[in-house]
Short mmCIF file of N, CA and C in Angstrom, two decimals:
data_model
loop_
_atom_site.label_atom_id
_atom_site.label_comp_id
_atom_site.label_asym_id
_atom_site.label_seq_id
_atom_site.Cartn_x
_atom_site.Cartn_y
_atom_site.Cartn_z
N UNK A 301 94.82 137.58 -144.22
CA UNK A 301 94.32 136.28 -143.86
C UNK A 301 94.69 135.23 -144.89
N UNK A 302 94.93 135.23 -146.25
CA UNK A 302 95.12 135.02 -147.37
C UNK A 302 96.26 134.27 -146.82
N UNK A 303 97.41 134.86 -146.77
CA UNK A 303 98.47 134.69 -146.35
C UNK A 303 99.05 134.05 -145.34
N UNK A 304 98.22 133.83 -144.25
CA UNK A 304 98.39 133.01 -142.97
C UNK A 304 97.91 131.85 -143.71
N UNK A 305 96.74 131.51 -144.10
CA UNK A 305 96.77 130.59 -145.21
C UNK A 305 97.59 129.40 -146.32
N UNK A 306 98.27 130.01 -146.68
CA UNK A 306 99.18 129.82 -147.53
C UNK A 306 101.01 129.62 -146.68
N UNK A 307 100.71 129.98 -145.77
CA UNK A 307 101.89 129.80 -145.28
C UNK A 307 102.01 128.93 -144.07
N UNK A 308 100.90 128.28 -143.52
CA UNK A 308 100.52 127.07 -142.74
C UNK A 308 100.61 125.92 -143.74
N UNK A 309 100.49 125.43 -144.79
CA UNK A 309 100.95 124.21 -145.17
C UNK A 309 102.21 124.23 -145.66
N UNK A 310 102.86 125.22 -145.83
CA UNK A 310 104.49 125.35 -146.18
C UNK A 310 104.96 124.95 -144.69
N UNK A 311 104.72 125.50 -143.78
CA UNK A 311 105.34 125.05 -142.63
C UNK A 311 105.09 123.53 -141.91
N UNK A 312 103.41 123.14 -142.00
CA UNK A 312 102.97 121.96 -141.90
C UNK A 312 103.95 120.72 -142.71
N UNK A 313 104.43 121.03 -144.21
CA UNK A 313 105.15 120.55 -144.95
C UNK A 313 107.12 120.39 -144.38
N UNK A 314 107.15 121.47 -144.06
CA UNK A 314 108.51 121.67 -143.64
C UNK A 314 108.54 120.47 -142.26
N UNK A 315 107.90 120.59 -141.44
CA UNK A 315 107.45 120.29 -139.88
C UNK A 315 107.51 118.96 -140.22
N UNK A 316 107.07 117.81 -141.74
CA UNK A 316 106.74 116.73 -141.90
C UNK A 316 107.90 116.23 -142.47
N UNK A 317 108.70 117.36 -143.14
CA UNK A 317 110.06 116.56 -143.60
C UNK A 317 110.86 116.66 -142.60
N UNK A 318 111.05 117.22 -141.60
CA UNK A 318 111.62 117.60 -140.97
C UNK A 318 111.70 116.33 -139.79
N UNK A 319 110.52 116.11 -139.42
CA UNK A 319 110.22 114.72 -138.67
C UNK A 319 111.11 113.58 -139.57
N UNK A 320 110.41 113.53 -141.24
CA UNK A 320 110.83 111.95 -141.52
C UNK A 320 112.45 111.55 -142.26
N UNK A 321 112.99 113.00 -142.13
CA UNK A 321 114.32 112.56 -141.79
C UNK A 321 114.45 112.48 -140.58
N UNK A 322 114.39 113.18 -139.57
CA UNK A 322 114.86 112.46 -138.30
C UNK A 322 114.81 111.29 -138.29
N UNK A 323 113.71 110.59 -138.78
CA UNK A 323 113.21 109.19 -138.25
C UNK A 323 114.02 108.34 -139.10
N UNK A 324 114.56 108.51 -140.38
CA UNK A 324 115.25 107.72 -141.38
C UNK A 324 116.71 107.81 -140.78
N UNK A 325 117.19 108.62 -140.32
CA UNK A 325 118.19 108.96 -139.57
C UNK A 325 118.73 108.26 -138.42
N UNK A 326 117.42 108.13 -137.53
CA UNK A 326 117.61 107.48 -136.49
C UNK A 326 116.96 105.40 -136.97
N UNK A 327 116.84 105.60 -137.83
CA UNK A 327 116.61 103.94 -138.70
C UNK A 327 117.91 103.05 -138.93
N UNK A 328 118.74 104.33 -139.93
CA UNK A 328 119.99 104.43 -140.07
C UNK A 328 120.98 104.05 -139.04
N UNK A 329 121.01 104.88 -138.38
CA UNK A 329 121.83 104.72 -136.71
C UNK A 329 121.41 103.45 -136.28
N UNK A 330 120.44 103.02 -136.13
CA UNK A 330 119.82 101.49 -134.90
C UNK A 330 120.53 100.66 -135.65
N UNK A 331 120.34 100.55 -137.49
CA UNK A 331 120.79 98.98 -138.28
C UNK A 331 122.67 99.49 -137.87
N UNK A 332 123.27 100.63 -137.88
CA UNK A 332 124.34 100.26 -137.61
C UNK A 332 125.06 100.01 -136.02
N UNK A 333 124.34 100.32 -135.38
CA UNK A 333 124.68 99.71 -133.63
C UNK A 333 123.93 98.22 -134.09
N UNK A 334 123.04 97.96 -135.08
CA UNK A 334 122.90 96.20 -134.48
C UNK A 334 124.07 95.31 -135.38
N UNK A 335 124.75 96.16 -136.50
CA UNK A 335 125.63 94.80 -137.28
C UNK A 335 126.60 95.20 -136.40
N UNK A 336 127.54 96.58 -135.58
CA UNK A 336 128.18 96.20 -135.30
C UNK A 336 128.23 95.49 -133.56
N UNK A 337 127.05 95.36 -132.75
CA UNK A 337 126.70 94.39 -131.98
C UNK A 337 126.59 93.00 -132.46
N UNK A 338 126.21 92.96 -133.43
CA UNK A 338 126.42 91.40 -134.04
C UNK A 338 127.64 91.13 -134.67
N UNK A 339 128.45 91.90 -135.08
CA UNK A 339 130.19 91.23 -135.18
C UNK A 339 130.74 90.74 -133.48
N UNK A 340 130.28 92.14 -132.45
CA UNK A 340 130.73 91.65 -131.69
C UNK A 340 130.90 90.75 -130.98
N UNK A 341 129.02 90.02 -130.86
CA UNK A 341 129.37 88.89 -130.33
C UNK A 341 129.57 87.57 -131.34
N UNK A 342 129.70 88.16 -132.79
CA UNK A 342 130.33 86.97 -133.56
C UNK A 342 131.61 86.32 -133.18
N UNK A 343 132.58 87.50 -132.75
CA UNK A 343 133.66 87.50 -132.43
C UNK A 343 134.11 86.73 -130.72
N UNK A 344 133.13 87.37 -130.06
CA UNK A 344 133.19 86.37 -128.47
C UNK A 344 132.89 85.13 -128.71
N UNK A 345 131.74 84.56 -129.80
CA UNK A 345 131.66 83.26 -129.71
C UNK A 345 132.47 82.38 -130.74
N UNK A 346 133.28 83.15 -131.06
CA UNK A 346 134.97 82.13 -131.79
C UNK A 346 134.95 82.35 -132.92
N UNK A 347 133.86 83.08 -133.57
CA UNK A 347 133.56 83.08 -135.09
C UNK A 347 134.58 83.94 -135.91
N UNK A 348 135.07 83.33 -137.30
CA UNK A 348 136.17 83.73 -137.91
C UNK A 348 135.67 85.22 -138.76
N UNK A 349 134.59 84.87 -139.20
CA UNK A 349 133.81 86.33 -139.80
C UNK A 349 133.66 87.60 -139.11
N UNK A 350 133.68 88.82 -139.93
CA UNK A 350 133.58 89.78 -139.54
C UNK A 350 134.99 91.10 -139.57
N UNK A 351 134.55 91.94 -140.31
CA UNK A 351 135.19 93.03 -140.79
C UNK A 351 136.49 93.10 -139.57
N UNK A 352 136.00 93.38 -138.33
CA UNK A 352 137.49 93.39 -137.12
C UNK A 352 138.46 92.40 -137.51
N UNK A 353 137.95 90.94 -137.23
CA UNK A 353 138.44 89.69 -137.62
C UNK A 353 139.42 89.88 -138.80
N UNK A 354 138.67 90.23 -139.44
CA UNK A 354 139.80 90.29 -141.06
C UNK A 354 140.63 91.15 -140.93
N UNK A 355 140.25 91.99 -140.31
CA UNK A 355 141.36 92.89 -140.73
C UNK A 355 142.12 92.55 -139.79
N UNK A 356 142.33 92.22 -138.22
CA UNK A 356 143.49 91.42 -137.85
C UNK A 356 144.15 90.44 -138.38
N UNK A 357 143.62 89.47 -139.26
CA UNK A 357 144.26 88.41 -139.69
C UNK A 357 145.24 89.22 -140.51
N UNK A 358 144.45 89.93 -141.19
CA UNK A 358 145.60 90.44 -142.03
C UNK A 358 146.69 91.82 -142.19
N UNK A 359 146.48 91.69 -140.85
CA UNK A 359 147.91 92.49 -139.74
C UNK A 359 148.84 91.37 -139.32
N UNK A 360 148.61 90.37 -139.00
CA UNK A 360 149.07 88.69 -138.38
C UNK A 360 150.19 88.28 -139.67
N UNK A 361 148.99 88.57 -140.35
CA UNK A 361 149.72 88.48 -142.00
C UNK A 361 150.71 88.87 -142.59
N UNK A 362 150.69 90.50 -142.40
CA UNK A 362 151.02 91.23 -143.45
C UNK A 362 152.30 91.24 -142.33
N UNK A 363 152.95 90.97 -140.78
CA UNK A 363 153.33 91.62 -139.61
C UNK A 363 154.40 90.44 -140.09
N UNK A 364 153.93 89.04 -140.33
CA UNK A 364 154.82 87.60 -140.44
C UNK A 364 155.70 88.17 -141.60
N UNK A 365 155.27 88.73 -143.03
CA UNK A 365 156.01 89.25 -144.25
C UNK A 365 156.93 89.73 -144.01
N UNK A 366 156.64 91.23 -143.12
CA UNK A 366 157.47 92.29 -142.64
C UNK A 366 158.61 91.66 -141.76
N UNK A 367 158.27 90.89 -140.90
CA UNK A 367 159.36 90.34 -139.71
C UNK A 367 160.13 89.47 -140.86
N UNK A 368 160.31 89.17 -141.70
CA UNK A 368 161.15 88.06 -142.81
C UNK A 368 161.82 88.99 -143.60
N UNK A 369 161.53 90.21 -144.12
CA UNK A 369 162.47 90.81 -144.55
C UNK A 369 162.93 92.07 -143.58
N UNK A 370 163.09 92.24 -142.49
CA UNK A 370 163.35 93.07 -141.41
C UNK A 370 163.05 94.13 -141.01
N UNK A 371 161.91 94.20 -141.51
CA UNK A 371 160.69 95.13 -141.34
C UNK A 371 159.64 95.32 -140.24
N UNK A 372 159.41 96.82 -139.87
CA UNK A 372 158.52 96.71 -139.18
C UNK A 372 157.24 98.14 -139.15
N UNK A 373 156.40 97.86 -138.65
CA UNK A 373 155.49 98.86 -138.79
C UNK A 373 154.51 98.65 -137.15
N UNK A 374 154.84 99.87 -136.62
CA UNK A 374 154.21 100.15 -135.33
C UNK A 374 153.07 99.76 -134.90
N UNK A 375 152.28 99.81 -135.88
CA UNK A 375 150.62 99.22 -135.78
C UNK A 375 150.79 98.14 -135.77
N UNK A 376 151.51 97.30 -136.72
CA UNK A 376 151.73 95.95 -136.98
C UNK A 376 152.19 95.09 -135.62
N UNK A 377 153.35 95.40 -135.12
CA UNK A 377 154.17 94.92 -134.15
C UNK A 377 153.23 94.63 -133.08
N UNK A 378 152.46 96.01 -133.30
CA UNK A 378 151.61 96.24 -131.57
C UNK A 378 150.15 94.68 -131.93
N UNK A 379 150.11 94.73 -132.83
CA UNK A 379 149.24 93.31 -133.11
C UNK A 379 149.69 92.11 -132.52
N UNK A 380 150.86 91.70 -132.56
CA UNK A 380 151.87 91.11 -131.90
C UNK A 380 151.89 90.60 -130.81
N UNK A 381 151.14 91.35 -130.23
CA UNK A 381 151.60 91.10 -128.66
C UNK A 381 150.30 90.24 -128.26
N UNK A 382 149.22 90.22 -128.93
CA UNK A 382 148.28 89.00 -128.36
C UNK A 382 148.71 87.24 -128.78
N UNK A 383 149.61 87.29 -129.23
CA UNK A 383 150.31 86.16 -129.97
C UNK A 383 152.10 86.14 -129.23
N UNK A 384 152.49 86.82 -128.37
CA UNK A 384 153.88 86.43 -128.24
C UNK A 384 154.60 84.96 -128.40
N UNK A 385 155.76 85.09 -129.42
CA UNK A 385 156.47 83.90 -129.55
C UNK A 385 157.48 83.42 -128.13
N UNK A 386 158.65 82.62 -128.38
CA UNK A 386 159.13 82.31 -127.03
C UNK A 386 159.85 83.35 -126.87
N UNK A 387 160.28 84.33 -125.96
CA UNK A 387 160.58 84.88 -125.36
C UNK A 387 162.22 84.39 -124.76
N UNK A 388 163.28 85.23 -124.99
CA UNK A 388 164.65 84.59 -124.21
C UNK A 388 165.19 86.04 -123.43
N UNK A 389 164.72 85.85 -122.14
CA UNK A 389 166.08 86.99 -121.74
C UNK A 389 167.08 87.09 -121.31
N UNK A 390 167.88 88.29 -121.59
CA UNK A 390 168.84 88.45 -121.65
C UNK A 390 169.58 88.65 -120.23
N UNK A 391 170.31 88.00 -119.19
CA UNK A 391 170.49 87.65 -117.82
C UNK A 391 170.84 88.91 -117.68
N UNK A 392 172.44 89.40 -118.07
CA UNK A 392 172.82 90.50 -117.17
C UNK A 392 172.29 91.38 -118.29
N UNK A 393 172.28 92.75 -117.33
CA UNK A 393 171.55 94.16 -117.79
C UNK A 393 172.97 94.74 -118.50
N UNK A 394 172.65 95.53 -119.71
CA UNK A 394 173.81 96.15 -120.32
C UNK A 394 173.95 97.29 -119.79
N UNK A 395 175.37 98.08 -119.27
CA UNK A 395 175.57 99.52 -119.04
C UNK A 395 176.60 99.97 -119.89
N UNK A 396 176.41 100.91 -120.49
CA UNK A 396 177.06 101.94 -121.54
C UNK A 396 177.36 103.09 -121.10
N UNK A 397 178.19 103.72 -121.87
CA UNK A 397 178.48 105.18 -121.67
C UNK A 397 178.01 105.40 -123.16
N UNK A 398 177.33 106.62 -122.74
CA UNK A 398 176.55 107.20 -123.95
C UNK A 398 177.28 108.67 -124.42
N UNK A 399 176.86 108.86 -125.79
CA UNK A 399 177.95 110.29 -126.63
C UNK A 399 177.53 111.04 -126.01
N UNK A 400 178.52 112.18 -125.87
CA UNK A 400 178.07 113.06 -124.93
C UNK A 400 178.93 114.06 -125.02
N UNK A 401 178.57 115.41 -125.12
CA UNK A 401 179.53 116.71 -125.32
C UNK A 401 180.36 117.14 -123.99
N UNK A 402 179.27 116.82 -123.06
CA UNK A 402 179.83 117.33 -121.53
C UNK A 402 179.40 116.68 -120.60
N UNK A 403 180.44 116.40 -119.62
CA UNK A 403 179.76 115.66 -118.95
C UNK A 403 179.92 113.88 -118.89
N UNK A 404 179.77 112.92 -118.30
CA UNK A 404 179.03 111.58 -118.55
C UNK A 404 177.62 110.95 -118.52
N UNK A 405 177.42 110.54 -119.44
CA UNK A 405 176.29 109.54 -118.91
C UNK A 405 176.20 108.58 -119.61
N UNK A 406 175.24 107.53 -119.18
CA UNK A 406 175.22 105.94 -119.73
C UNK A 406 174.02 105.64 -119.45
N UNK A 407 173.84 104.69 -119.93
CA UNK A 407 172.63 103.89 -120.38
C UNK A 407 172.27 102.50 -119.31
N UNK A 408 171.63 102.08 -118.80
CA UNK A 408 171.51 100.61 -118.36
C UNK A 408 170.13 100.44 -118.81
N UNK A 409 170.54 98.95 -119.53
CA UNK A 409 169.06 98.52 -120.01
C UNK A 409 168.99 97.16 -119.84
N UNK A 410 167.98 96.31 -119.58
CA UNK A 410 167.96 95.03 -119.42
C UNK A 410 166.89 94.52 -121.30
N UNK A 411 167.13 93.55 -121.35
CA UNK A 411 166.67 93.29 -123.01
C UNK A 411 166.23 91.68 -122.70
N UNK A 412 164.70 92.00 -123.37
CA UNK A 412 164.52 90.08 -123.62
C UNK A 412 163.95 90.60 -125.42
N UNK A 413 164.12 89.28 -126.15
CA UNK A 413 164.17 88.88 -127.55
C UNK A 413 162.88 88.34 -127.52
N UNK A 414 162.07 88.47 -128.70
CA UNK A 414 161.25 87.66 -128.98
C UNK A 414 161.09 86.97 -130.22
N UNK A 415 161.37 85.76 -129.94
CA UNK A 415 162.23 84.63 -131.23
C UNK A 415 160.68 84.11 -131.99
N UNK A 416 161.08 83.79 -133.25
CA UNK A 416 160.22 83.19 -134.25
C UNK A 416 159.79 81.98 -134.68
N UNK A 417 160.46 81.41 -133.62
CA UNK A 417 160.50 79.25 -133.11
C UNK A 417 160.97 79.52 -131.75
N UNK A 418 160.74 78.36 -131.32
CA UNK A 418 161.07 77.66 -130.44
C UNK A 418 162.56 76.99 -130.47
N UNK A 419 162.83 76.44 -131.76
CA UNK A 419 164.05 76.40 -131.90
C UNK A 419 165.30 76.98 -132.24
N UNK A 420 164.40 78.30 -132.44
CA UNK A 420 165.68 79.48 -132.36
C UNK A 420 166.29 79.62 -131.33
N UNK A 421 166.02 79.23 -129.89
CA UNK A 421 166.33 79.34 -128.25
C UNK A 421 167.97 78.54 -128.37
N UNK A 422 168.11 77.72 -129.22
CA UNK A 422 169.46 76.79 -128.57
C UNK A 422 170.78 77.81 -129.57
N UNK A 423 169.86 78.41 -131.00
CA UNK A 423 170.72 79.18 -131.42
C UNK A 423 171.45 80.15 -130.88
N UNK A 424 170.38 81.25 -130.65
CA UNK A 424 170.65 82.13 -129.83
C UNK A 424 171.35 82.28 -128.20
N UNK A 425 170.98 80.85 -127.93
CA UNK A 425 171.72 80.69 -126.54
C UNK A 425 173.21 80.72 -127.03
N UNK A 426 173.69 79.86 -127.84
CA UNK A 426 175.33 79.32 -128.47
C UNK A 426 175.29 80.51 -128.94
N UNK A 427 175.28 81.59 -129.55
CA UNK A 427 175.53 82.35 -130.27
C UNK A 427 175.25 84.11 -129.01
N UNK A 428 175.26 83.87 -127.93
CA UNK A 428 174.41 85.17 -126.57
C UNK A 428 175.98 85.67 -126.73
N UNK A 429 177.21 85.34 -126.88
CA UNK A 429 177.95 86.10 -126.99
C UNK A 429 177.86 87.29 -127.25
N UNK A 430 177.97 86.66 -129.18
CA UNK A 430 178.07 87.64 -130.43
C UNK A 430 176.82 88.59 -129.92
N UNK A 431 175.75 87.97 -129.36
CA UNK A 431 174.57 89.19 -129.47
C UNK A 431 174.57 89.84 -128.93
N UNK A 432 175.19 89.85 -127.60
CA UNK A 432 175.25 91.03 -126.53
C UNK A 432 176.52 91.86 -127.01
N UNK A 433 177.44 91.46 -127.74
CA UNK A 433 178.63 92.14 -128.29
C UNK A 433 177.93 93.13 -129.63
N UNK A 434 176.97 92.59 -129.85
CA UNK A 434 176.38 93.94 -131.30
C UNK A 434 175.51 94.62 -130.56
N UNK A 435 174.56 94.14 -129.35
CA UNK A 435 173.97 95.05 -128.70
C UNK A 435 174.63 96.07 -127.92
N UNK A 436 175.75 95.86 -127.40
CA UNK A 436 176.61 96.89 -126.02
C UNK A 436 176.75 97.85 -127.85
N UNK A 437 178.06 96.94 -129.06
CA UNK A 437 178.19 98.41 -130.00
C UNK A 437 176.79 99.48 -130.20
N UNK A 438 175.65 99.32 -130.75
CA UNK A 438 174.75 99.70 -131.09
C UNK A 438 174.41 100.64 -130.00
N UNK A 439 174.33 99.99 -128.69
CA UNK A 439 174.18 101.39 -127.44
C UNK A 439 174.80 101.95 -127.40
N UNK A 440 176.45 101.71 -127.25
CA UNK A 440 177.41 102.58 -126.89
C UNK A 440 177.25 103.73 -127.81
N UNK A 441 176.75 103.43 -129.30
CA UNK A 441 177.01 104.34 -130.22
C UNK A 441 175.87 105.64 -130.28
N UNK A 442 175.07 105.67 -129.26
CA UNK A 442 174.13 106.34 -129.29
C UNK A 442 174.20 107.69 -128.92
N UNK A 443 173.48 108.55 -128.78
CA UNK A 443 173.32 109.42 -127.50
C UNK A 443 172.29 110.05 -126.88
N UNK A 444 171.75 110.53 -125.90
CA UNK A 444 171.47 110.40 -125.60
C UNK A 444 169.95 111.22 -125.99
N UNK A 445 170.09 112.49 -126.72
CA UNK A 445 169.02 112.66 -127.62
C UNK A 445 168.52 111.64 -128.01
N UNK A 446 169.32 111.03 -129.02
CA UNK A 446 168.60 109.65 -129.99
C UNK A 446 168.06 108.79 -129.42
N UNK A 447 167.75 107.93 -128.02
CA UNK A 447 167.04 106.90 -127.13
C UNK A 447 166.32 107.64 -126.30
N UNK A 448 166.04 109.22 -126.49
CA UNK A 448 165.51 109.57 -125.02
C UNK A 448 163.95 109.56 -125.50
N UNK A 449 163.82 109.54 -126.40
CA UNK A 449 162.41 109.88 -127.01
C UNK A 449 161.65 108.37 -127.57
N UNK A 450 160.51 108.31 -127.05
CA UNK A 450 159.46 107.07 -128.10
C UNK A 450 159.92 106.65 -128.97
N UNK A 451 160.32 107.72 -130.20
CA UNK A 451 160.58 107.19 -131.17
C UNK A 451 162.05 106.87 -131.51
N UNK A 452 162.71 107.55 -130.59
CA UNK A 452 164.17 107.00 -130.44
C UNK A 452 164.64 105.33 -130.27
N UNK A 453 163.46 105.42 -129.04
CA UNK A 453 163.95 103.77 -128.24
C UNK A 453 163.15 102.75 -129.63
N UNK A 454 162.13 102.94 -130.67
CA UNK A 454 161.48 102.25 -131.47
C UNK A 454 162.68 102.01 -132.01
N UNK A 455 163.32 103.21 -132.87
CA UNK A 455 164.63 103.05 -133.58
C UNK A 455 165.72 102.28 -133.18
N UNK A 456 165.71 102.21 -132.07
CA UNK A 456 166.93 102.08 -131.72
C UNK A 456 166.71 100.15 -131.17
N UNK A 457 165.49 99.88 -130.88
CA UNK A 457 164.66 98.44 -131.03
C UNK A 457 164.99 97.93 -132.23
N UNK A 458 165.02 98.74 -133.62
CA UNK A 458 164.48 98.09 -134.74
C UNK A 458 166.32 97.83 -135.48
N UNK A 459 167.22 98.49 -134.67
CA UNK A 459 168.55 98.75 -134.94
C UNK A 459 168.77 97.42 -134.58
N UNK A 460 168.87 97.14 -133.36
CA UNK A 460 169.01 95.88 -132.58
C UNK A 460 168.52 94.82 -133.02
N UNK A 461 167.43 94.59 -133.48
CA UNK A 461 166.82 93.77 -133.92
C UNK A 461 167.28 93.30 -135.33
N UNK A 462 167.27 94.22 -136.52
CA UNK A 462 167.66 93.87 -137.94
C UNK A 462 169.50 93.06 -137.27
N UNK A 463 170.40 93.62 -136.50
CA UNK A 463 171.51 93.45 -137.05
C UNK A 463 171.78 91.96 -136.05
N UNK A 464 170.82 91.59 -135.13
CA UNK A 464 171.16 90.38 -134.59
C UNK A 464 170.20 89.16 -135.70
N UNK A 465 169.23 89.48 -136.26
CA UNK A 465 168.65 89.13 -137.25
C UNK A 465 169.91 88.75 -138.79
N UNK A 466 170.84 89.53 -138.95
CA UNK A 466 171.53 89.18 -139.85
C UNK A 466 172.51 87.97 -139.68
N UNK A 467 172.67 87.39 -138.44
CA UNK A 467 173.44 86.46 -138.45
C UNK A 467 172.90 85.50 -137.70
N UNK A 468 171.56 85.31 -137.61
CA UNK A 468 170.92 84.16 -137.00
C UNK A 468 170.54 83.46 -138.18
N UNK A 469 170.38 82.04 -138.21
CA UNK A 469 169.91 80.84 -139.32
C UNK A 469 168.70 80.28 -139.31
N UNK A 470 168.28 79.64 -137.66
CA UNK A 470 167.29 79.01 -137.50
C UNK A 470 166.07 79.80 -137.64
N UNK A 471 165.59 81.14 -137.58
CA UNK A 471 164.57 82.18 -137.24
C UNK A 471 164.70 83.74 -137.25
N UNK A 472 164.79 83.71 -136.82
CA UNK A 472 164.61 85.02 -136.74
C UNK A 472 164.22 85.88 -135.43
N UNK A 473 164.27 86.98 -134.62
CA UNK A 473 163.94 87.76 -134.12
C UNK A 473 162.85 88.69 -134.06
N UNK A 474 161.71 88.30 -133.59
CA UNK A 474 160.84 89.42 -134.11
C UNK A 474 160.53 90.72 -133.31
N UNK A 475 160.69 90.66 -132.41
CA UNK A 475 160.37 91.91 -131.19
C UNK A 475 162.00 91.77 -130.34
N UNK A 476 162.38 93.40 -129.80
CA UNK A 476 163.16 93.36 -128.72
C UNK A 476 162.61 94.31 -127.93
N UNK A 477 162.16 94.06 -126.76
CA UNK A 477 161.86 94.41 -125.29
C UNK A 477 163.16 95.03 -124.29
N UNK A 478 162.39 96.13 -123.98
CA UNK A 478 163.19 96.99 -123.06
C UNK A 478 163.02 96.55 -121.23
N UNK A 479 162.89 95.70 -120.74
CA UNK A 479 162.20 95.71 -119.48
C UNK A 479 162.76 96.37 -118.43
N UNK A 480 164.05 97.10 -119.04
CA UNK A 480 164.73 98.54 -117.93
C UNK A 480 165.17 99.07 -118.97
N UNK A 481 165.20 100.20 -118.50
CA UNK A 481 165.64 101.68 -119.55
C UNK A 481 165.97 102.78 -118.42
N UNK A 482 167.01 103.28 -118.21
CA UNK A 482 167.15 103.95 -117.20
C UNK A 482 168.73 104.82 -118.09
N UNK A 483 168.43 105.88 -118.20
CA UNK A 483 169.45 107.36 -118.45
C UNK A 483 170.43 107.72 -117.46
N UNK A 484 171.09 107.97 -117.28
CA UNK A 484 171.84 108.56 -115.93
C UNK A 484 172.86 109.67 -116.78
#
């Protein structure tokens, strides 16, 4: 009897911590669903504050650096796209013959640019020659391993991009878009 005793307030004790962590726990949990409910609608109602906020700006940021020295980073780029600059595409679709051990095949791809002004458009128009003449080399030189994969066509984006980037003045190039991609 002694013993039943003695071992009802050890458990009574256990039973009480046992509750007031739960409860600190679940205290814990509520304050963090309410700050990050309150960034959120910091953020719907235009407000510049708030941990999300920042840290996009400074993807916006760090994405403008990278595009100036011909750089790019996947996360970055993909930030990008809530901001597209002017946009120029490219009329006719390119077809290539791609490297190949056996066999033929080629490439058709249609390509729009995404320029870094507005006044990069009259450059790049006077200059659509030269660009489609480094874009057809750059495909032709491929094969078909190397573009067939995600990370192929990224590469092979970021190929295109740095080397029409080397001989433009007014801007720069920051994105190139695939809007057909087709293997044969």
């Amino acid at each position: 009897m002694a013993d039943e005793a003695k071992e009802q307030p050890k458990k009574n004790r256990a039973l009480l911590l046992v509750i007031a962590g739960t409860i600190v726990v679940m205290i814990v949990l509520m304050g963090v669903i309410a700050i990050l409910l309150l960034n959120k609608n910091s953020e719907k109602d235009g407000a510049k504050g708030g941990i999300v906020n920042d840290k996009m700006r400074q993807m916006r940021e760090s994405s403008k650096l990278n595009d100036n020295r011909g750089q790019s980073d996947l996360m970055v780029r993909s930030s990008d796209y809530l901001s597209l600059g002017p946009l120029f595409p490219i009329e006719t679709p390119f077809v290539v013959n791609l490297i190949t051990q056996n066999g033929r095949r080629y490439l058709k791809t249609s390509i729009t640019l995404e320029l870094s002004d507005a006044k990069l458009l009259a450059e790049v128009k006077t200059k659509e020659t030269a660009i489609k003449d480094t874009i057809i080399e750059i495909l032709s030189s491929k094969s078909i391993e190397e573009i067939s994969t995600l990370k192929g066509k990224n590469k092979l984006k970021e190929e295109v991009r740095n080397n029409i980037n080397s001989f433009l003045i007014d801007g720069y190039v920051k994105n190139v878009f695939f809007t057909d991609f087709v293997i044969q």
